[in-house]
mmCIF file of N, CA and C in Angstrom:
data_model
loop_
_atom_site.group_PDB
_atom_site.id
_atom_site.type_symbol
_atom_site.label_atom_id
_atom_site.label_comp_id
_atom_site.label_asym_id
_atom_site.label_seq_id
_atom_site.Cartn_x
_atom_site.Cartn_y
_atom_site.Cartn_z
ATOM 1 N N MET A 3 -40.622 3.491 -18.185
ATOM 2 C CA MET A 3 -40.919 4.896 -18.030
ATOM 3 C C MET A 3 -42.037 5.266 -18.976
ATOM 4 N N SER A 4 -42.820 6.184 -18.501
ATOM 5 C CA SER A 4 -43.907 6.672 -19.322
ATOM 6 C C SER A 4 -43.326 7.565 -20.418
ATOM 7 N N GLU A 5 -43.828 7.381 -21.607
ATOM 8 C CA GLU A 5 -43.291 8.147 -22.727
ATOM 9 C C GLU A 5 -43.692 9.613 -22.659
ATOM 10 N N THR A 6 -44.776 9.931 -21.990
ATOM 11 C CA THR A 6 -45.264 11.309 -22.007
ATOM 12 C C THR A 6 -44.565 12.210 -20.996
ATOM 13 N N ASP A 7 -44.373 11.738 -19.760
ATOM 14 C CA ASP A 7 -43.819 12.660 -18.759
ATOM 15 C C ASP A 7 -42.511 12.196 -18.128
ATOM 16 N N GLY A 8 -41.957 11.058 -18.519
ATOM 17 C CA GLY A 8 -40.667 10.608 -18.027
ATOM 18 C C GLY A 8 -40.707 9.990 -16.641
ATOM 19 N N THR A 9 -41.903 9.747 -16.083
ATOM 20 C CA THR A 9 -42.003 9.122 -14.766
ATOM 21 C C THR A 9 -42.099 7.613 -14.915
ATOM 22 N N PRO A 10 -41.679 6.852 -13.916
ATOM 23 C CA PRO A 10 -41.748 5.396 -14.025
ATOM 24 C C PRO A 10 -43.187 4.908 -14.041
ATOM 25 N N ASP A 11 -43.450 3.871 -14.835
ATOM 26 C CA ASP A 11 -44.764 3.246 -14.852
ATOM 27 C C ASP A 11 -44.975 2.475 -13.555
ATOM 28 N N GLU A 12 -46.226 2.089 -13.280
ATOM 29 C CA GLU A 12 -46.532 1.306 -12.096
ATOM 30 C C GLU A 12 -45.806 -0.029 -12.119
ATOM 31 N N SER A 13 -45.696 -0.680 -13.279
ATOM 32 C CA SER A 13 -45.026 -1.970 -13.352
ATOM 33 C C SER A 13 -43.534 -1.835 -13.049
ATOM 34 N N GLU A 14 -42.911 -0.764 -13.484
ATOM 35 C CA GLU A 14 -41.503 -0.547 -13.196
ATOM 36 C C GLU A 14 -41.291 -0.216 -11.726
ATOM 37 N N ALA A 15 -42.193 0.570 -11.127
ATOM 38 C CA ALA A 15 -42.072 0.930 -9.717
ATOM 39 C C ALA A 15 -42.224 -0.298 -8.831
ATOM 40 N N ALA A 16 -43.106 -1.224 -9.223
ATOM 41 C CA ALA A 16 -43.323 -2.426 -8.424
ATOM 42 C C ALA A 16 -42.138 -3.369 -8.506
ATOM 43 N N SER A 17 -41.401 -3.357 -9.601
ATOM 44 C CA SER A 17 -40.284 -4.274 -9.749
ATOM 45 C C SER A 17 -39.002 -3.775 -9.099
ATOM 46 N N GLU A 18 -38.947 -2.502 -8.688
ATOM 47 C CA GLU A 18 -37.759 -1.970 -8.036
ATOM 48 C C GLU A 18 -37.637 -2.558 -6.635
ATOM 49 N N PRO A 19 -36.415 -2.885 -6.195
ATOM 50 C CA PRO A 19 -36.254 -3.452 -4.849
ATOM 51 C C PRO A 19 -36.548 -2.400 -3.790
ATOM 52 N N THR A 20 -37.160 -2.838 -2.705
ATOM 53 C CA THR A 20 -37.443 -1.921 -1.613
ATOM 54 C C THR A 20 -36.229 -1.837 -0.710
ATOM 55 N N THR A 21 -36.058 -0.693 -0.073
ATOM 56 C CA THR A 21 -34.906 -0.501 0.809
ATOM 57 C C THR A 21 -35.125 -1.165 2.159
ATOM 58 N N ASP A 22 -36.364 -1.410 2.540
ATOM 59 C CA ASP A 22 -36.676 -2.017 3.836
ATOM 60 C C ASP A 22 -36.865 -3.521 3.648
ATOM 61 N N THR A 23 -35.785 -4.251 3.561
ATOM 62 C CA THR A 23 -35.859 -5.692 3.370
ATOM 63 C C THR A 23 -36.185 -6.373 4.679
ATOM 64 N N GLU A 24 -36.461 -7.661 4.600
ATOM 65 C CA GLU A 24 -36.794 -8.435 5.796
ATOM 66 C C GLU A 24 -35.643 -8.420 6.801
ATOM 67 N N GLY A 25 -34.420 -8.588 6.321
ATOM 68 C CA GLY A 25 -33.262 -8.570 7.207
ATOM 69 C C GLY A 25 -33.074 -7.228 7.891
ATOM 70 N N GLY A 26 -33.304 -6.156 7.161
ATOM 71 C CA GLY A 26 -33.188 -4.824 7.738
ATOM 72 C C GLY A 26 -34.234 -4.573 8.806
ATOM 73 N N ARG A 27 -35.429 -5.079 8.572
ATOM 74 C CA ARG A 27 -36.509 -4.915 9.544
ATOM 75 C C ARG A 27 -36.193 -5.682 10.828
ATOM 76 N N VAL A 28 -35.703 -6.909 10.689
ATOM 77 C CA VAL A 28 -35.349 -7.714 11.854
ATOM 78 C C VAL A 28 -34.219 -7.043 12.636
ATOM 79 N N ARG A 29 -33.224 -6.531 11.923
ATOM 80 C CA ARG A 29 -32.105 -5.841 12.566
ATOM 81 C C ARG A 29 -32.602 -4.612 13.324
ATOM 82 N N ARG A 30 -33.524 -3.858 12.723
ATOM 83 C CA ARG A 30 -34.062 -2.669 13.387
ATOM 84 C C ARG A 30 -34.812 -3.051 14.661
ATOM 85 N N TYR A 31 -35.635 -4.103 14.610
ATOM 86 C CA TYR A 31 -36.359 -4.550 15.803
ATOM 87 C C TYR A 31 -35.406 -5.065 16.873
ATOM 88 N N ALA A 32 -34.333 -5.740 16.462
ATOM 89 C CA ALA A 32 -33.332 -6.206 17.427
ATOM 90 C C ALA A 32 -32.659 -5.018 18.101
ATOM 91 N N ASN A 33 -32.368 -3.975 17.326
ATOM 92 C CA ASN A 33 -31.772 -2.774 17.917
ATOM 93 C C ASN A 33 -32.720 -2.114 18.905
ATOM 94 N N TYR A 34 -34.009 -2.070 18.583
ATOM 95 C CA TYR A 34 -34.995 -1.522 19.518
ATOM 96 C C TYR A 34 -35.067 -2.358 20.791
ATOM 97 N N ALA A 35 -35.006 -3.677 20.653
ATOM 98 C CA ALA A 35 -35.054 -4.556 21.821
ATOM 99 C C ALA A 35 -33.839 -4.328 22.714
ATOM 100 N N VAL A 36 -32.659 -4.215 22.111
ATOM 101 C CA VAL A 36 -31.445 -3.953 22.892
ATOM 102 C C VAL A 36 -31.550 -2.601 23.576
ATOM 103 N N LEU A 37 -32.045 -1.599 22.874
ATOM 104 C CA LEU A 37 -32.221 -0.278 23.452
ATOM 105 C C LEU A 37 -33.196 -0.317 24.632
ATOM 106 N N LEU A 38 -34.261 -1.072 24.501
ATOM 107 C CA LEU A 38 -35.236 -1.200 25.583
ATOM 108 C C LEU A 38 -34.609 -1.849 26.810
ATOM 109 N N VAL A 39 -33.869 -2.939 26.618
ATOM 110 C CA VAL A 39 -33.231 -3.630 27.738
ATOM 111 C C VAL A 39 -32.220 -2.712 28.421
ATOM 112 N N LEU A 40 -31.405 -2.009 27.634
ATOM 113 C CA LEU A 40 -30.431 -1.089 28.217
ATOM 114 C C LEU A 40 -31.120 0.063 28.954
ATOM 115 N N GLY A 41 -32.238 0.525 28.417
ATOM 116 C CA GLY A 41 -32.992 1.580 29.084
ATOM 117 C C GLY A 41 -33.541 1.132 30.431
ATOM 118 N N VAL A 42 -34.051 -0.094 30.488
ATOM 119 C CA VAL A 42 -34.565 -0.633 31.757
ATOM 120 C C VAL A 42 -33.425 -0.778 32.759
ATOM 121 N N LEU A 43 -32.276 -1.297 32.309
ATOM 122 C CA LEU A 43 -31.121 -1.430 33.202
ATOM 123 C C LEU A 43 -30.668 -0.069 33.720
ATOM 124 N N ALA A 44 -30.634 0.934 32.858
ATOM 125 C CA ALA A 44 -30.237 2.278 33.276
ATOM 126 C C ALA A 44 -31.236 2.844 34.283
ATOM 127 N N PHE A 45 -32.525 2.606 34.060
ATOM 128 C CA PHE A 45 -33.550 3.095 34.984
ATOM 129 C C PHE A 45 -33.375 2.475 36.361
ATOM 130 N N VAL A 46 -33.153 1.162 36.407
ATOM 131 C CA VAL A 46 -32.945 0.476 37.688
ATOM 132 C C VAL A 46 -31.689 1.016 38.374
ATOM 133 N N ALA A 47 -30.621 1.233 37.607
ATOM 134 C CA ALA A 47 -29.383 1.748 38.186
ATOM 135 C C ALA A 47 -29.575 3.147 38.763
ATOM 136 N N VAL A 48 -30.335 3.982 38.075
ATOM 137 C CA VAL A 48 -30.579 5.338 38.579
ATOM 138 C C VAL A 48 -31.394 5.299 39.871
ATOM 139 N N ILE A 49 -32.392 4.437 39.930
ATOM 140 C CA ILE A 49 -33.192 4.304 41.158
ATOM 141 C C ILE A 49 -32.308 3.826 42.308
ATOM 142 N N GLN A 50 -31.468 2.815 42.043
ATOM 143 C CA GLN A 50 -30.572 2.305 43.075
ATOM 144 C C GLN A 50 -29.587 3.384 43.546
ATOM 145 N N LEU A 51 -29.055 4.153 42.612
ATOM 146 C CA LEU A 51 -28.146 5.238 42.975
ATOM 147 C C LEU A 51 -28.852 6.269 43.849
ATOM 148 N N TYR A 52 -30.064 6.633 43.461
ATOM 149 C CA TYR A 52 -30.826 7.614 44.230
ATOM 150 C C TYR A 52 -31.059 7.121 45.654
ATOM 151 N N LEU A 53 -31.458 5.851 45.785
ATOM 152 C CA LEU A 53 -31.712 5.303 47.116
ATOM 153 C C LEU A 53 -30.422 5.188 47.928
ATOM 154 N N SER A 54 -29.324 4.850 47.287
ATOM 155 C CA SER A 54 -28.043 4.741 47.991
ATOM 156 C C SER A 54 -27.563 6.099 48.488
ATOM 157 N N VAL A 55 -27.689 7.123 47.674
ATOM 158 C CA VAL A 55 -27.274 8.460 48.102
ATOM 159 C C VAL A 55 -28.170 8.944 49.235
ATOM 160 N N SER A 56 -29.457 8.653 49.144
ATOM 161 C CA SER A 56 -30.368 9.036 50.234
ATOM 162 C C SER A 56 -29.983 8.326 51.530
ATOM 163 N N SER A 57 -29.614 7.061 51.419
ATOM 164 C CA SER A 57 -29.180 6.306 52.600
ATOM 165 C C SER A 57 -27.877 6.875 53.161
ATOM 166 N N ALA A 58 -26.956 7.243 52.290
ATOM 167 C CA ALA A 58 -25.692 7.839 52.745
ATOM 168 C C ALA A 58 -25.948 9.170 53.448
ATOM 169 N N ILE A 59 -26.882 9.938 52.946
ATOM 170 C CA ILE A 59 -27.224 11.204 53.602
ATOM 171 C C ILE A 59 -27.787 10.928 54.992
ATOM 172 N N ARG A 60 -28.654 9.920 55.119
ATOM 173 C CA ARG A 60 -29.207 9.575 56.438
ATOM 174 C C ARG A 60 -28.122 9.074 57.385
ATOM 175 N N THR A 61 -27.108 8.408 56.859
ATOM 176 C CA THR A 61 -26.063 7.832 57.703
ATOM 177 C C THR A 61 -25.037 8.879 58.126
ATOM 178 N N TRP A 62 -24.560 9.707 57.212
ATOM 179 C CA TRP A 62 -23.426 10.577 57.478
ATOM 180 C C TRP A 62 -23.789 11.996 57.908
ATOM 181 N N ILE A 63 -24.975 12.429 57.618
ATOM 182 C CA ILE A 63 -25.349 13.826 57.900
ATOM 183 C C ILE A 63 -26.152 13.871 59.198
ATOM 184 N N GLU A 64 -25.850 14.854 60.021
ATOM 185 C CA GLU A 64 -26.568 15.040 61.278
ATOM 186 C C GLU A 64 -28.051 15.294 61.017
ATOM 187 N N PRO A 65 -28.912 14.822 61.911
ATOM 188 C CA PRO A 65 -30.371 14.936 61.684
ATOM 189 C C PRO A 65 -30.866 16.345 61.379
ATOM 190 N N GLU A 66 -30.276 17.362 61.989
ATOM 191 C CA GLU A 66 -30.780 18.722 61.749
ATOM 192 C C GLU A 66 -30.443 19.238 60.352
ATOM 193 N N TYR A 67 -29.464 18.600 59.644
ATOM 194 C CA TYR A 67 -29.080 19.043 58.306
ATOM 195 C C TYR A 67 -29.547 18.097 57.192
ATOM 196 N N ARG A 68 -30.162 16.990 57.562
ATOM 197 C CA ARG A 68 -30.566 15.991 56.558
ATOM 198 C C ARG A 68 -31.526 16.556 55.529
ATOM 199 N N SER A 69 -32.532 17.273 55.974
ATOM 200 C CA SER A 69 -33.525 17.790 55.016
ATOM 201 C C SER A 69 -32.882 18.767 54.039
ATOM 202 N N LEU A 70 -31.912 19.554 54.504
ATOM 203 C CA LEU A 70 -31.215 20.489 53.627
ATOM 204 C C LEU A 70 -30.396 19.735 52.570
ATOM 205 N N PHE A 71 -29.647 18.710 52.987
ATOM 206 C CA PHE A 71 -28.860 17.930 52.034
ATOM 207 C C PHE A 71 -29.754 17.156 51.074
ATOM 208 N N GLN A 72 -30.850 16.591 51.591
ATOM 209 C CA GLN A 72 -31.779 15.853 50.738
ATOM 210 C C GLN A 72 -32.413 16.782 49.705
ATOM 211 N N ALA A 73 -32.770 17.981 50.107
ATOM 212 C CA ALA A 73 -33.338 18.955 49.175
ATOM 213 C C ALA A 73 -32.313 19.344 48.116
ATOM 214 N N GLY A 74 -31.063 19.552 48.516
ATOM 215 C CA GLY A 74 -30.014 19.874 47.549
ATOM 216 C C GLY A 74 -29.789 18.746 46.557
ATOM 217 N N PHE A 75 -29.757 17.520 47.070
ATOM 218 C CA PHE A 75 -29.580 16.370 46.185
ATOM 219 C C PHE A 75 -30.753 16.254 45.218
ATOM 220 N N ASN A 76 -31.972 16.401 45.710
ATOM 221 C CA ASN A 76 -33.150 16.342 44.836
ATOM 222 C C ASN A 76 -33.129 17.457 43.790
ATOM 223 N N LEU A 77 -32.631 18.611 44.161
ATOM 224 C CA LEU A 77 -32.532 19.721 43.213
ATOM 225 C C LEU A 77 -31.535 19.394 42.101
ATOM 226 N N VAL A 78 -30.412 18.779 42.452
ATOM 227 C CA VAL A 78 -29.424 18.385 41.444
ATOM 228 C C VAL A 78 -30.014 17.342 40.505
ATOM 229 N N VAL A 79 -30.727 16.355 41.048
ATOM 230 C CA VAL A 79 -31.361 15.320 40.218
ATOM 231 C C VAL A 79 -32.397 15.950 39.295
ATOM 232 N N LEU A 80 -33.205 16.862 39.817
ATOM 233 C CA LEU A 80 -34.216 17.539 39.011
ATOM 234 C C LEU A 80 -33.570 18.363 37.896
ATOM 235 N N PHE A 81 -32.482 19.051 38.199
ATOM 236 C CA PHE A 81 -31.770 19.844 37.199
ATOM 237 C C PHE A 81 -31.206 18.951 36.094
ATOM 238 N N ALA A 82 -30.606 17.821 36.475
ATOM 239 C CA ALA A 82 -30.053 16.884 35.490
ATOM 240 C C ALA A 82 -31.164 16.313 34.608
ATOM 241 N N ALA A 83 -32.292 15.968 35.206
ATOM 242 C CA ALA A 83 -33.415 15.445 34.424
ATOM 243 C C ALA A 83 -33.955 16.511 33.471
ATOM 244 N N GLY A 84 -34.042 17.750 33.930
ATOM 245 C CA GLY A 84 -34.493 18.845 33.066
ATOM 246 C C GLY A 84 -33.567 19.066 31.882
ATOM 247 N N LEU A 85 -32.256 18.983 32.118
ATOM 248 C CA LEU A 85 -31.301 19.118 31.020
ATOM 249 C C LEU A 85 -31.462 17.975 30.012
ATOM 250 N N GLY A 86 -31.633 16.763 30.515
ATOM 251 C CA GLY A 86 -31.818 15.610 29.626
ATOM 252 C C GLY A 86 -33.081 15.718 28.800
ATOM 253 N N ILE A 87 -34.161 16.132 29.423
ATOM 254 C CA ILE A 87 -35.425 16.297 28.707
ATOM 255 C C ILE A 87 -35.311 17.393 27.664
ATOM 256 N N SER A 88 -34.687 18.505 28.037
ATOM 257 C CA SER A 88 -34.505 19.608 27.097
ATOM 258 C C SER A 88 -33.672 19.176 25.900
ATOM 259 N N TYR A 89 -32.593 18.431 26.146
ATOM 260 C CA TYR A 89 -31.728 17.951 25.074
ATOM 261 C C TYR A 89 -32.491 17.031 24.123
ATOM 262 N N GLN A 90 -33.267 16.114 24.690
ATOM 263 C CA GLN A 90 -34.032 15.182 23.855
ATOM 264 C C GLN A 90 -35.090 15.908 23.029
ATOM 265 N N LEU A 91 -35.762 16.880 23.619
ATOM 266 C CA LEU A 91 -36.773 17.634 22.882
ATOM 267 C C LEU A 91 -36.149 18.417 21.738
ATOM 268 N N ARG A 92 -34.949 18.983 21.961
ATOM 269 C CA ARG A 92 -34.258 19.680 20.876
ATOM 270 C C ARG A 92 -33.858 18.717 19.766
ATOM 271 N N ARG A 93 -33.431 17.526 20.127
ATOM 272 C CA ARG A 93 -33.064 16.530 19.100
ATOM 273 C C ARG A 93 -34.278 16.114 18.291
ATOM 274 N N LEU A 94 -35.422 15.975 18.965
ATOM 275 C CA LEU A 94 -36.624 15.513 18.272
ATOM 276 C C LEU A 94 -37.281 16.601 17.433
ATOM 277 N N TYR A 95 -37.356 17.811 17.956
ATOM 278 C CA TYR A 95 -38.149 18.849 17.308
ATOM 279 C C TYR A 95 -37.348 20.036 16.808
ATOM 280 N N GLY A 96 -36.078 20.110 17.125
ATOM 281 C CA GLY A 96 -35.350 21.312 16.776
ATOM 282 C C GLY A 96 -34.387 21.061 15.719
#
């Protein structure tokens, strides 16, 4: 410590252990990799679900009502995506 102002000297600051060790960095990158893989799997699952519901609408709904059901389904998906985006933005910036 510096005798004049009580702050650590440069030599003392350099000798202190850092909190971001090599093992911690590797663990953090592994967590990011797992998150990325899970995100890709979730994206594929959502696309498959969307296509399956669209196919079910084409199969079970009479042709004159298909566009109405498809529009309703798309509106629900859009609303859910808007809620998710809003939630994430609040977590990041709020």
